[in-house]
Amino acid sequence: MYLSRFLSIHALWVTVSSVMQPYPLVWGHYDLCKTQIYTEEGKVWDYMACQPESTDMTKYLKVKLDPPDITCGDPPETFCAMGNPYMCNNECDASTPELAHPPELMFDFEGRHPSTFWQSATWKEYPKPLQVNITLSWSKTIELTDNIVITFESGRPDQMILEKSLDYGRTWQPYQYYATDCLDAFHMDPKSVKDLSQHTVLEIICTEEYSTGYTTNSKIIHFEIKDRFAFFAGPRLRNMASLYGQLDTTKKLRDFFTVTDLRIRLLRPAVGEIFVDELHLARYFYAISDIKVRGRCKCNLHATVCVYDNSKLTCECEHNTTGPDCGKCKKNYQGRPWSPGSYLPIPKGTANTCIPSISSIGNPPKFNRIWPNISSLEVSNPKQVAPKLALSTVSSVQVANHKRANVCDNELLHCQNGGTCHNNVRCLCPAAYTGILCEKLRCEEAGSCGSDSGQDAPPHGSPALLLLTTLLGTASPLVF
């Protein structure tokens, strides 16, 4: 009976596992920035790397067309039907909602019939090139997490370039070239992403795969993000630890999937033949029904939430960081140089929190109680870090803004030797201790600490203190 029940449960688990196979078992969402853990001193914060969830980024972009008057309908004009290029009695009229095709229809909900789409003016000025730049801007650094997909309502263009910017449109780099003939259009041999490898994943290629003209079910263009991820994470992206390790250590790879703006350069519409039919120029135009861009706000692994307010995306920063991308330490938390978080070790990563500045503590004591991120020391057992260790400070640093600074708090600066924090302003010390954080014996000030006093001086040279100091001194921040 028990064996039968066990076999049934096992069969159910195998079935569920097989259904879930297309999905990675460990994505590393990093959806939590900190958690409380218990040590011998009570609850303390354990900080982790964190990032916002992936989402549809087209909800937050601004679109710009160049030339600005390239959208059809002003003045009204006729164009040829998509399926029959010789039936040229369709009308585009910007003043009539049912006949207008404005840019925002590139990003509206698809699934309705007939579909909605943006459309350019026709190639009525041939042989002058019919060229359009479509710029998508976020005013925020974002990280791409899925393929960029462009669905054309017309035939896919004969020539097109997808470009990216990392500096809000000041400079541009090509992402990928698309053409019916790569050698003729861009002097490049045609390739597909399948021809790449780990070592050539950043290569800019020209592909002929997506540039057919008026062909049934051939309206979609891809820029393959996931296929590039798969070079490191394996098929179906199951080995995300390998991918995160590469992103952590290779700045060029991380930057490759990071953008502030995208630009679609439409250089030549779908012709379908070798020669342009000059008698039916209303056949030639661009029309896009949908653009998909999926990604997340870049917060340098210091936030799980990105808010959209006043048409602007901003990270809600944790780890005592601040800025649109959590790219710097908050005031009074500049005790060490800012550093981005790290994906490793999976699944929690390393937070690389900003720690309080010496100047934020008031008159600097001999010992300043600052807890490091336990996971950043790669200590699996919190008890391995002696709970009463203190890091020595530089006493020559000048103190600023001491009236507004918190002397103690419940997260990082703890009163020592049994002292209690009073209103984040001062430590209430036991009778035998003194100092801002109760770090000194009263008998030290009187010069009466001896073997007969019954009070032993703190072990300044303890092995645990030396180990912790060495770890913090040698663990330099990641530089990408």
Short mmCIF file of C-alpha atoms in Angstrom, two decimals:
data_model
loop_
_atom_site.label_atom_id
_atom_site.label_comp_id
_atom_site.label_asym_id
_atom_site.label_seq_id
_atom_site.Cartn_x
_atom_site.Cartn_y
_atom_site.Cartn_z
CA MET A 1 0.00 0.00 0.00
CA TYR A 2 2.74 2.44 1.00
CA LEU A 3 4.82 1.47 -2.03
CA SER A 4 1.84 2.08 -4.29
CA ARG A 5 1.25 5.51 -2.75
CA PHE A 6 4.93 6.37 -3.06
CA LEU A 7 4.97 5.36 -6.74
CA SER A 8 1.88 7.50 -7.38
CA ILE A 9 3.47 10.55 -5.75
CA HIS A 10 6.68 9.92 -7.67
CA ALA A 11 4.77 9.69 -10.96
CA LEU A 12 2.96 12.95 -10.17
CA TRP A 13 6.29 14.68 -9.43
CA VAL A 14 7.79 13.39 -12.70
CA THR A 15 4.77 14.74 -14.59
CA VAL A 16 4.96 18.16 -12.92
CA SER A 17 8.72 18.30 -13.49
CA SER A 18 8.34 17.49 -17.17
CA VAL A 19 5.73 20.24 -17.58
CA MET A 20 8.10 22.74 -15.96
CA GLN A 21 11.13 21.73 -18.03
CA PRO A 22 10.98 24.73 -20.43
CA TYR A 23 11.41 27.05 -17.46
CA PRO A 24 14.68 27.52 -15.58
CA LEU A 25 14.74 26.09 -12.09
CA VAL A 26 16.97 28.87 -10.75
CA TRP A 27 16.46 32.21 -12.45
CA GLY A 28 17.85 34.21 -9.59
CA HIS A 29 15.10 36.82 -9.46
CA TYR A 30 16.83 38.62 -6.60
CA ASP A 31 13.48 39.99 -5.43
CA LEU A 32 14.56 40.71 -1.85
CA CYS A 33 17.15 43.30 -0.78
CA LYS A 34 17.57 42.40 2.87
CA THR A 35 16.33 40.08 5.55
CA GLN A 36 16.73 39.91 9.31
CA ILE A 37 18.86 37.16 10.80
CA TYR A 38 19.53 36.26 14.40
CA THR A 39 22.99 36.43 15.94
CA GLU A 40 24.25 36.32 19.51
CA GLU A 41 23.52 40.06 19.72
CA GLY A 42 19.98 39.66 18.43
CA LYS A 43 18.46 40.58 15.07
CA VAL A 44 20.67 42.21 12.43
CA TRP A 45 20.13 42.91 8.74
CA ASP A 46 21.64 40.56 6.17
CA TYR A 47 21.80 42.40 2.86
CA MET A 48 21.49 40.71 -0.55
CA ALA A 49 21.75 41.69 -4.19
CA CYS A 50 18.36 42.61 -5.64
CA GLN A 51 16.79 43.84 -8.88
CA PRO A 52 13.33 44.70 -10.28
CA GLU A 53 11.30 42.09 -12.10
CA SER A 54 11.33 41.99 -15.89
CA THR A 55 8.36 43.75 -17.51
CA ASP A 56 7.03 45.23 -20.77
CA MET A 57 9.15 48.35 -21.20
CA THR A 58 7.10 49.80 -24.08
CA LYS A 59 4.66 51.16 -21.46
CA TYR A 60 7.28 53.67 -20.34
CA LEU A 61 8.97 54.84 -23.53
CA LYS A 62 8.71 57.96 -25.66
CA VAL A 63 8.76 57.59 -29.44
CA LYS A 64 10.21 60.05 -31.91
CA LEU A 65 10.12 59.91 -35.73
CA ASP A 66 12.62 61.47 -38.09
CA PRO A 67 11.57 63.08 -40.35
CA PRO A 68 8.73 64.18 -38.06
CA ASP A 69 6.19 64.48 -40.91
CA ILE A 70 6.82 60.98 -42.30
CA THR A 71 3.56 59.49 -40.94
CA CYS A 72 0.92 59.10 -43.65
CA GLY A 73 -2.34 61.03 -43.71
CA ASP A 74 -1.29 64.70 -43.81
CA PRO A 75 -2.27 65.31 -46.56
CA PRO A 76 -4.49 62.26 -47.11
CA GLU A 77 -3.17 59.74 -49.61
CA THR A 78 -4.08 56.36 -51.05
CA PHE A 79 -1.95 53.24 -50.81
CA CYS A 80 -2.07 49.69 -52.05
CA ALA A 81 -3.53 46.77 -50.12
CA MET A 82 -1.13 44.59 -48.16
CA GLY A 83 -2.19 41.32 -49.76
CA ASN A 84 -2.69 42.70 -53.26
CA PRO A 85 -0.12 45.37 -54.14
CA TYR A 86 -2.08 46.32 -57.27
CA MET A 87 -5.30 47.17 -55.43
CA CYS A 88 -4.47 50.79 -54.55
CA ASN A 89 -7.69 52.27 -53.18
CA ASN A 90 -6.93 52.26 -49.41
CA GLU A 91 -6.78 55.67 -47.75
CA CYS A 92 -4.71 57.14 -44.93
CA ASP A 93 -6.16 60.32 -43.42
CA ALA A 94 -4.74 61.77 -40.18
CA SER A 95 -7.89 63.84 -39.56
CA THR A 96 -10.16 60.76 -39.45
CA PRO A 97 -9.57 58.38 -36.50
CA GLU A 98 -10.69 55.31 -38.47
CA LEU A 99 -8.20 56.10 -41.25
CA ALA A 100 -5.29 57.47 -39.20
CA HIS A 101 -2.11 55.53 -38.40
CA PRO A 102 -0.21 57.54 -35.71
CA PRO A 103 3.03 56.30 -34.05
CA GLU A 104 1.35 55.25 -30.79
CA LEU A 105 -0.35 52.39 -32.66
CA MET A 106 3.04 50.63 -32.71
CA PHE A 107 2.60 49.94 -28.99
CA ASP A 108 -1.13 49.43 -28.44
CA PHE A 109 -2.76 46.13 -27.51
CA GLU A 110 -2.72 43.66 -30.37
CA GLY A 111 -5.22 40.91 -30.95
CA ARG A 112 -8.06 42.98 -32.35
CA HIS A 113 -9.23 42.63 -35.94
CA PRO A 114 -8.50 44.51 -38.03
CA SER A 115 -5.10 45.19 -36.46
CA THR A 116 -3.95 48.73 -35.73
CA PHE A 117 -0.61 50.02 -36.97
CA TRP A 118 1.60 53.01 -37.66
CA GLN A 119 2.21 53.72 -41.32
CA SER A 120 4.63 55.95 -43.19
CA ALA A 121 3.97 58.00 -46.30
CA THR A 122 4.38 56.09 -49.57
CA TRP A 123 7.47 56.21 -51.78
CA LYS A 124 5.96 58.87 -54.00
CA GLU A 125 9.25 60.80 -54.20
CA TYR A 126 11.23 57.90 -55.68
CA PRO A 127 14.18 57.71 -56.50
CA LYS A 128 14.86 59.80 -53.39
CA PRO A 129 15.36 57.24 -50.57
CA LEU A 130 12.38 56.54 -48.33
CA GLN A 131 14.10 56.43 -44.94
CA VAL A 132 12.71 56.70 -41.40
CA ASN A 133 14.35 56.74 -37.96
CA ILE A 134 12.16 55.52 -35.10
CA THR A 135 13.76 56.35 -31.73
CA LEU A 136 12.52 54.74 -28.51
CA SER A 137 13.70 56.56 -25.37
CA TRP A 138 13.31 55.71 -21.69
CA SER A 139 15.34 58.50 -20.01
CA LYS A 140 16.59 55.64 -17.85
CA THR A 141 19.11 52.85 -18.17
CA ILE A 142 17.36 49.51 -18.74
CA GLU A 143 18.57 45.94 -19.07
CA LEU A 144 17.07 43.79 -21.83
CA THR A 145 15.82 40.38 -20.71
CA ASP A 146 14.02 39.03 -23.79
CA ASN A 147 14.05 39.29 -27.58
CA ILE A 148 13.19 42.61 -29.23
CA VAL A 149 10.32 41.80 -31.60
CA ILE A 150 9.10 44.13 -34.37
CA THR A 151 5.95 43.12 -36.26
CA PHE A 152 5.42 44.77 -39.64
CA GLU A 153 1.97 45.15 -41.10
CA SER A 154 3.57 45.73 -44.50
CA GLY A 155 6.35 43.61 -45.93
CA ARG A 156 9.54 43.56 -43.89
CA PRO A 157 12.00 46.19 -45.10
CA ASP A 158 14.70 45.26 -47.61
CA GLN A 159 17.25 47.15 -45.51
CA MET A 160 17.14 48.06 -41.82
CA ILE A 161 19.50 48.70 -38.90
CA LEU A 162 18.70 48.29 -35.22
CA GLU A 163 20.85 50.61 -33.08
CA LYS A 164 21.32 51.24 -29.36
CA SER A 165 22.52 54.09 -27.18
CA LEU A 166 23.95 53.96 -23.67
CA ASP A 167 24.15 57.73 -23.22
CA TYR A 168 20.59 58.92 -23.87
CA GLY A 169 20.98 59.28 -27.63
CA ARG A 170 24.23 61.24 -27.74
CA THR A 171 26.06 58.39 -29.46
CA TRP A 172 24.80 55.26 -31.23
CA GLN A 173 26.17 51.79 -31.90
CA PRO A 174 24.70 49.17 -34.26
CA TYR A 175 22.97 46.18 -32.69
CA GLN A 176 22.20 44.29 -35.91
CA TYR A 177 21.87 44.79 -39.67
CA TYR A 178 18.97 43.35 -41.68
CA ALA A 179 18.87 43.07 -45.47
CA THR A 180 17.67 40.92 -48.35
CA ASP A 181 21.29 41.09 -49.59
CA CYS A 182 23.80 41.83 -46.80
CA LEU A 183 26.80 41.97 -49.10
CA ASP A 184 25.17 44.48 -51.43
CA ALA A 185 23.54 46.61 -48.73
CA PHE A 186 26.21 46.70 -45.99
CA HIS A 187 29.27 44.93 -47.45
CA MET A 188 28.89 42.19 -44.85
CA ASP A 189 28.60 38.42 -45.17
CA PRO A 190 25.21 37.19 -43.95
CA LYS A 191 25.10 35.41 -40.59
CA SER A 192 22.58 34.33 -38.00
CA VAL A 193 22.89 34.19 -34.24
CA LYS A 194 23.29 30.41 -34.55
CA ASP A 195 26.66 31.09 -36.21
CA LEU A 196 27.97 32.84 -33.09
CA SER A 197 29.58 31.40 -29.95
CA GLN A 198 30.57 32.47 -26.44
CA HIS A 199 33.67 34.12 -27.87
CA THR A 200 31.83 35.97 -30.67
CA VAL A 201 28.54 36.73 -28.89
CA LEU A 202 29.22 40.50 -29.07
CA GLU A 203 29.83 40.43 -32.83
CA ILE A 204 27.60 42.77 -34.85
CA ILE A 205 26.12 40.72 -37.69
CA CYS A 206 24.00 41.24 -40.78
CA THR A 207 21.22 38.73 -41.23
CA GLU A 208 19.05 37.98 -44.26
CA GLU A 209 16.76 35.77 -42.20
CA TYR A 210 14.13 38.47 -41.55
CA SER A 211 14.10 40.51 -44.74
CA THR A 212 11.71 38.80 -47.13
CA GLY A 213 9.09 40.98 -48.75
CA TYR A 214 5.38 40.24 -49.28
CA THR A 215 5.43 36.68 -48.00
CA THR A 216 2.66 35.07 -45.97
CA ASN A 217 3.41 35.00 -42.21
CA SER A 218 6.72 36.77 -42.74
CA LYS A 219 6.14 40.04 -40.93
CA ILE A 220 8.26 39.63 -37.78
CA ILE A 221 11.84 40.76 -37.11
CA HIS A 222 13.76 39.56 -34.04
CA PHE A 223 16.82 40.74 -32.19
CA GLU A 224 17.70 37.58 -30.30
CA ILE A 225 18.55 38.24 -26.65
CA LYS A 226 17.74 34.79 -25.27
CA ASP A 227 19.79 32.96 -27.89
CA ARG A 228 22.80 34.99 -26.76
CA PHE A 229 22.03 34.23 -23.10
CA ALA A 230 21.95 30.53 -24.04
CA PHE A 231 25.64 30.55 -25.00
CA PHE A 232 26.35 30.87 -21.26
CA ALA A 233 23.21 29.53 -19.58
CA GLY A 234 22.72 26.56 -21.90
CA PRO A 235 19.57 25.41 -23.71
CA ARG A 236 16.38 26.64 -22.04
CA LEU A 237 18.54 28.88 -19.81
CA ARG A 238 18.89 26.35 -17.00
CA ASN A 239 22.40 27.30 -15.90
CA MET A 240 21.80 30.90 -14.92
CA ALA A 241 24.73 30.81 -12.49
CA SER A 242 27.10 30.64 -15.45
CA LEU A 243 25.39 33.58 -17.17
CA TYR A 244 25.37 35.69 -14.00
CA GLY A 245 29.03 34.90 -13.47
CA GLN A 246 29.84 36.20 -16.94
CA LEU A 247 27.71 39.33 -16.46
CA ASP A 248 29.46 39.96 -13.14
CA THR A 249 32.97 39.79 -14.53
CA THR A 250 32.64 41.04 -18.11
CA LYS A 251 31.60 44.69 -18.42
CA LYS A 252 31.34 44.55 -22.22
CA LEU A 253 28.88 41.67 -22.01
CA ARG A 254 26.77 43.46 -19.40
CA ASP A 255 26.79 46.67 -21.43
CA PHE A 256 25.75 44.76 -24.55
CA PHE A 257 22.35 44.04 -23.00
CA THR A 258 22.00 47.53 -21.48
CA VAL A 259 20.42 50.52 -23.25
CA THR A 260 18.93 53.93 -22.63
CA ASP A 261 17.52 54.25 -26.17
CA LEU A 262 16.85 52.08 -29.21
CA ARG A 263 16.68 53.30 -32.79
CA ILE A 264 15.10 51.49 -35.74
CA ARG A 265 16.54 52.80 -39.00
CA LEU A 266 14.30 51.88 -41.93
CA LEU A 267 16.45 52.37 -45.04
CA ARG A 268 14.55 50.70 -47.89
CA PRO A 269 10.97 49.39 -47.94
CA ALA A 270 10.00 45.91 -49.10
CA VAL A 271 10.17 45.85 -52.87
CA GLY A 272 9.70 42.16 -53.57
CA GLU A 273 11.55 42.33 -56.88
CA ILE A 274 14.91 43.49 -58.13
CA PHE A 275 13.51 46.70 -59.58
CA VAL A 276 11.15 49.29 -58.16
CA ASP A 277 7.85 49.58 -60.08
CA GLU A 278 7.80 53.31 -60.74
CA LEU A 279 4.22 53.14 -62.00
CA HIS A 280 2.91 51.86 -58.66
CA LEU A 281 4.91 53.75 -56.03
CA ALA A 282 1.94 53.59 -53.61
CA ARG A 283 2.93 49.95 -53.10
CA TYR A 284 6.02 50.94 -51.13
CA PHE A 285 5.86 52.18 -47.51
CA TYR A 286 6.55 51.04 -43.96
CA ALA A 287 3.86 49.89 -41.52
CA ILE A 288 4.51 48.54 -37.99
CA SER A 289 1.72 47.00 -35.92
CA ASP A 290 3.67 46.05 -32.78
CA ILE A 291 7.04 46.48 -31.03
CA LYS A 292 7.94 44.37 -27.99
CA VAL A 293 10.80 45.34 -25.67
CA ARG A 294 11.02 43.43 -22.42
CA GLY A 295 13.51 44.32 -19.70
CA ARG A 296 14.02 45.85 -16.28
CA CYS A 297 15.29 49.09 -14.81
CA LYS A 298 19.00 48.95 -14.18
CA CYS A 299 19.46 49.58 -10.45
CA ASN A 300 22.96 48.09 -10.06
CA LEU A 301 21.47 45.26 -7.94
CA HIS A 302 20.48 47.77 -5.23
CA ALA A 303 16.65 47.87 -5.68
CA THR A 304 13.66 45.64 -6.35
CA VAL A 305 11.23 48.43 -7.27
CA CYS A 306 11.32 50.90 -10.15
CA VAL A 307 8.61 53.57 -9.99
CA TYR A 308 7.13 55.49 -12.93
CA ASP A 309 6.23 59.01 -11.84
CA ASN A 310 5.90 62.20 -13.88
CA SER A 311 6.80 60.25 -17.04
CA LYS A 312 10.08 59.15 -15.47
CA LEU A 313 11.44 55.82 -14.24
CA THR A 314 13.45 55.80 -11.01
CA CYS A 315 14.85 53.00 -8.84
CA GLU A 316 13.71 52.88 -5.21
CA CYS A 317 17.19 52.34 -3.86
CA GLU A 318 18.19 50.13 -0.94
CA HIS A 319 21.59 49.38 0.62
CA ASN A 320 22.04 53.08 1.53
CA THR A 321 22.42 54.00 -2.15
CA THR A 322 20.76 56.76 -4.15
CA GLY A 323 20.42 58.15 -7.69
CA PRO A 324 18.27 57.13 -10.71
CA ASP A 325 20.29 53.90 -11.05
CA CYS A 326 21.33 53.64 -7.36
CA GLY A 327 24.73 54.64 -8.66
CA LYS A 328 26.16 56.35 -5.59
CA CYS A 329 26.13 56.21 -1.80
CA LYS A 330 23.71 58.32 0.22
CA LYS A 331 24.97 61.25 2.22
CA ASN A 332 26.63 60.11 5.44
CA TYR A 333 27.04 56.59 3.97
CA GLN A 334 30.31 57.00 2.14
CA GLY A 335 32.50 54.98 4.48
CA ARG A 336 33.85 53.04 1.51
CA PRO A 337 33.64 53.56 -2.28
CA TRP A 338 30.31 52.80 -3.94
CA SER A 339 30.14 49.49 -5.78
CA PRO A 340 27.37 47.72 -7.70
CA GLY A 341 25.92 44.59 -6.20
CA SER A 342 27.08 41.19 -7.37
CA TYR A 343 24.97 38.28 -8.63
CA LEU A 344 27.32 35.84 -6.95
CA PRO A 345 27.18 33.70 -4.97
CA ILE A 346 23.80 32.46 -6.21
CA PRO A 347 21.08 32.60 -5.03
CA LYS A 348 21.58 35.65 -2.77
CA GLY A 349 24.46 37.48 -4.39
CA THR A 350 26.44 40.15 -2.57
CA ALA A 351 24.89 43.51 -1.73
CA ASN A 352 28.03 45.67 -1.42
CA THR A 353 26.12 48.07 0.82
CA CYS A 354 27.25 51.62 1.46
CA ILE A 355 28.38 51.99 5.06
CA PRO A 356 28.24 55.08 7.30
CA SER A 357 30.91 57.71 6.89
CA ILE A 358 33.20 58.34 9.84
CA SER A 359 32.06 61.97 9.79
CA SER A 360 28.46 60.92 10.43
CA ILE A 361 29.18 59.51 13.89
CA GLY A 362 30.07 62.66 15.80
CA ASN A 363 33.42 62.76 17.61
CA PRO A 364 35.11 59.63 16.26
CA PRO A 365 35.54 56.97 18.92
CA LYS A 366 38.42 54.59 19.12
CA PHE A 367 36.23 51.79 17.81
CA ASN A 368 33.27 52.19 15.49
CA ARG A 369 30.76 49.35 15.44
CA ILE A 370 30.07 48.74 11.74
CA TRP A 371 28.65 45.40 10.61
CA PRO A 372 29.66 44.32 7.10
CA ASN A 373 27.30 42.39 4.86
CA ILE A 374 27.78 38.87 6.17
CA SER A 375 27.25 37.32 2.72
CA SER A 376 29.94 39.58 1.26
CA LEU A 377 32.47 37.86 3.53
CA GLU A 378 31.31 34.47 2.24
CA VAL A 379 30.59 33.33 5.79
CA SER A 380 27.90 30.67 5.77
CA ASN A 381 27.43 30.70 9.54
CA PRO A 382 26.87 34.16 11.06
CA LYS A 383 28.40 32.94 14.31
CA GLN A 384 31.74 32.70 12.54
CA VAL A 385 31.88 36.49 12.71
CA ALA A 386 32.58 37.38 16.32
CA PRO A 387 29.56 39.45 17.44
CA LYS A 388 31.55 41.95 19.52
CA LEU A 389 34.25 42.82 17.01
CA ALA A 390 34.76 46.46 16.12
CA LEU A 391 36.66 48.05 13.26
CA SER A 392 39.17 50.74 14.16
CA THR A 393 38.65 54.14 12.61
CA VAL A 394 40.99 56.89 11.52
CA SER A 395 40.96 59.37 14.37
CA SER A 396 42.40 62.21 12.28
CA VAL A 397 39.26 62.55 10.13
CA GLN A 398 37.46 65.82 10.75
CA VAL A 399 33.87 65.55 11.96
CA ALA A 400 31.07 67.29 10.05
CA ASN A 401 27.33 67.63 10.59
CA HIS A 402 27.64 65.91 13.96
CA LYS A 403 24.49 67.54 15.31
CA ARG A 404 22.28 65.81 12.75
CA ALA A 405 24.06 62.45 12.59
CA ASN A 406 22.80 59.30 14.26
CA VAL A 407 25.31 58.10 16.81
CA CYS A 408 23.67 54.67 17.04
CA ASP A 409 20.86 52.82 15.31
CA ASN A 410 19.38 49.37 15.13
CA GLU A 411 20.78 48.44 11.72
CA LEU A 412 24.50 49.17 11.60
CA LEU A 413 25.86 51.10 14.59
CA HIS A 414 25.28 49.13 17.75
CA CYS A 415 26.16 50.21 21.28
CA GLN A 416 28.79 47.87 22.63
CA ASN A 417 29.43 46.05 25.89
CA GLY A 418 25.77 45.93 26.89
CA GLY A 419 24.98 49.58 26.10
CA THR A 420 21.53 50.56 24.80
CA CYS A 421 20.73 53.01 22.01
CA HIS A 422 18.59 55.94 23.15
CA ASN A 423 16.60 57.69 20.35
CA ASN A 424 19.42 57.06 17.85
CA VAL A 425 21.26 59.88 19.58
CA ARG A 426 23.45 58.37 22.29
CA CYS A 427 24.37 55.12 23.96
CA LEU A 428 23.42 54.51 27.59
CA CYS A 429 26.45 52.64 28.92
CA PRO A 430 26.88 50.22 31.86
CA ALA A 431 28.74 51.67 34.83
CA ALA A 432 32.10 50.14 33.87
CA TYR A 433 32.13 51.53 30.30
CA THR A 434 32.17 54.91 28.59
CA GLY A 435 32.64 56.37 25.11
CA ILE A 436 30.20 57.21 22.33
CA LEU A 437 29.46 53.54 21.66
CA CYS A 438 30.42 52.27 25.16
CA GLU A 439 33.60 50.96 23.62
CA LYS A 440 36.03 52.06 26.38
CA LEU A 441 36.54 50.96 29.94
CA ARG A 442 36.23 53.80 32.44
CA CYS A 443 39.39 52.59 34.18
CA GLU A 444 41.35 53.21 30.96
CA GLU A 445 40.60 56.93 31.18
CA ALA A 446 41.72 56.97 34.82
CA GLY A 447 44.81 54.89 34.00
CA SER A 448 43.87 52.38 36.69
CA CYS A 449 43.20 49.27 34.57
CA GLY A 450 45.46 46.66 36.11
CA SER A 451 45.44 43.02 36.96
CA ASP A 452 43.92 43.83 40.32
CA SER A 453 41.12 45.96 39.00
CA GLY A 454 38.97 43.04 38.02
CA GLN A 455 38.54 44.49 34.52
CA ASP A 456 40.43 43.22 31.53
CA ALA A 457 41.18 45.42 28.56
CA PRO A 458 39.64 44.42 25.24
CA PRO A 459 41.80 42.05 23.18
CA HIS A 460 42.81 44.47 20.44
CA GLY A 461 44.94 41.87 18.71
CA SER A 462 42.50 38.95 18.77
CA PRO A 463 42.80 36.53 15.82
CA ALA A 464 39.14 37.01 14.90
CA LEU A 465 39.59 40.80 14.70
CA LEU A 466 42.70 40.42 12.56
CA LEU A 467 40.85 38.00 10.25
CA LEU A 468 37.88 40.34 9.80
CA THR A 469 40.15 43.33 9.22
CA THR A 470 42.13 41.38 6.62
CA LEU A 471 38.95 40.30 4.82
CA LEU A 472 37.60 43.83 4.64
CA GLY A 473 40.94 45.27 3.63
CA THR A 474 41.49 42.83 0.77
CA ALA A 475 37.91 42.65 -0.52
CA SER A 476 38.15 45.49 -2.99
CA PRO A 477 34.92 46.53 -4.75
CA LEU A 478 34.15 45.03 -8.13
CA VAL A 479 35.36 47.21 -10.98
CA PHE A 480 33.66 46.69 -14.33
#
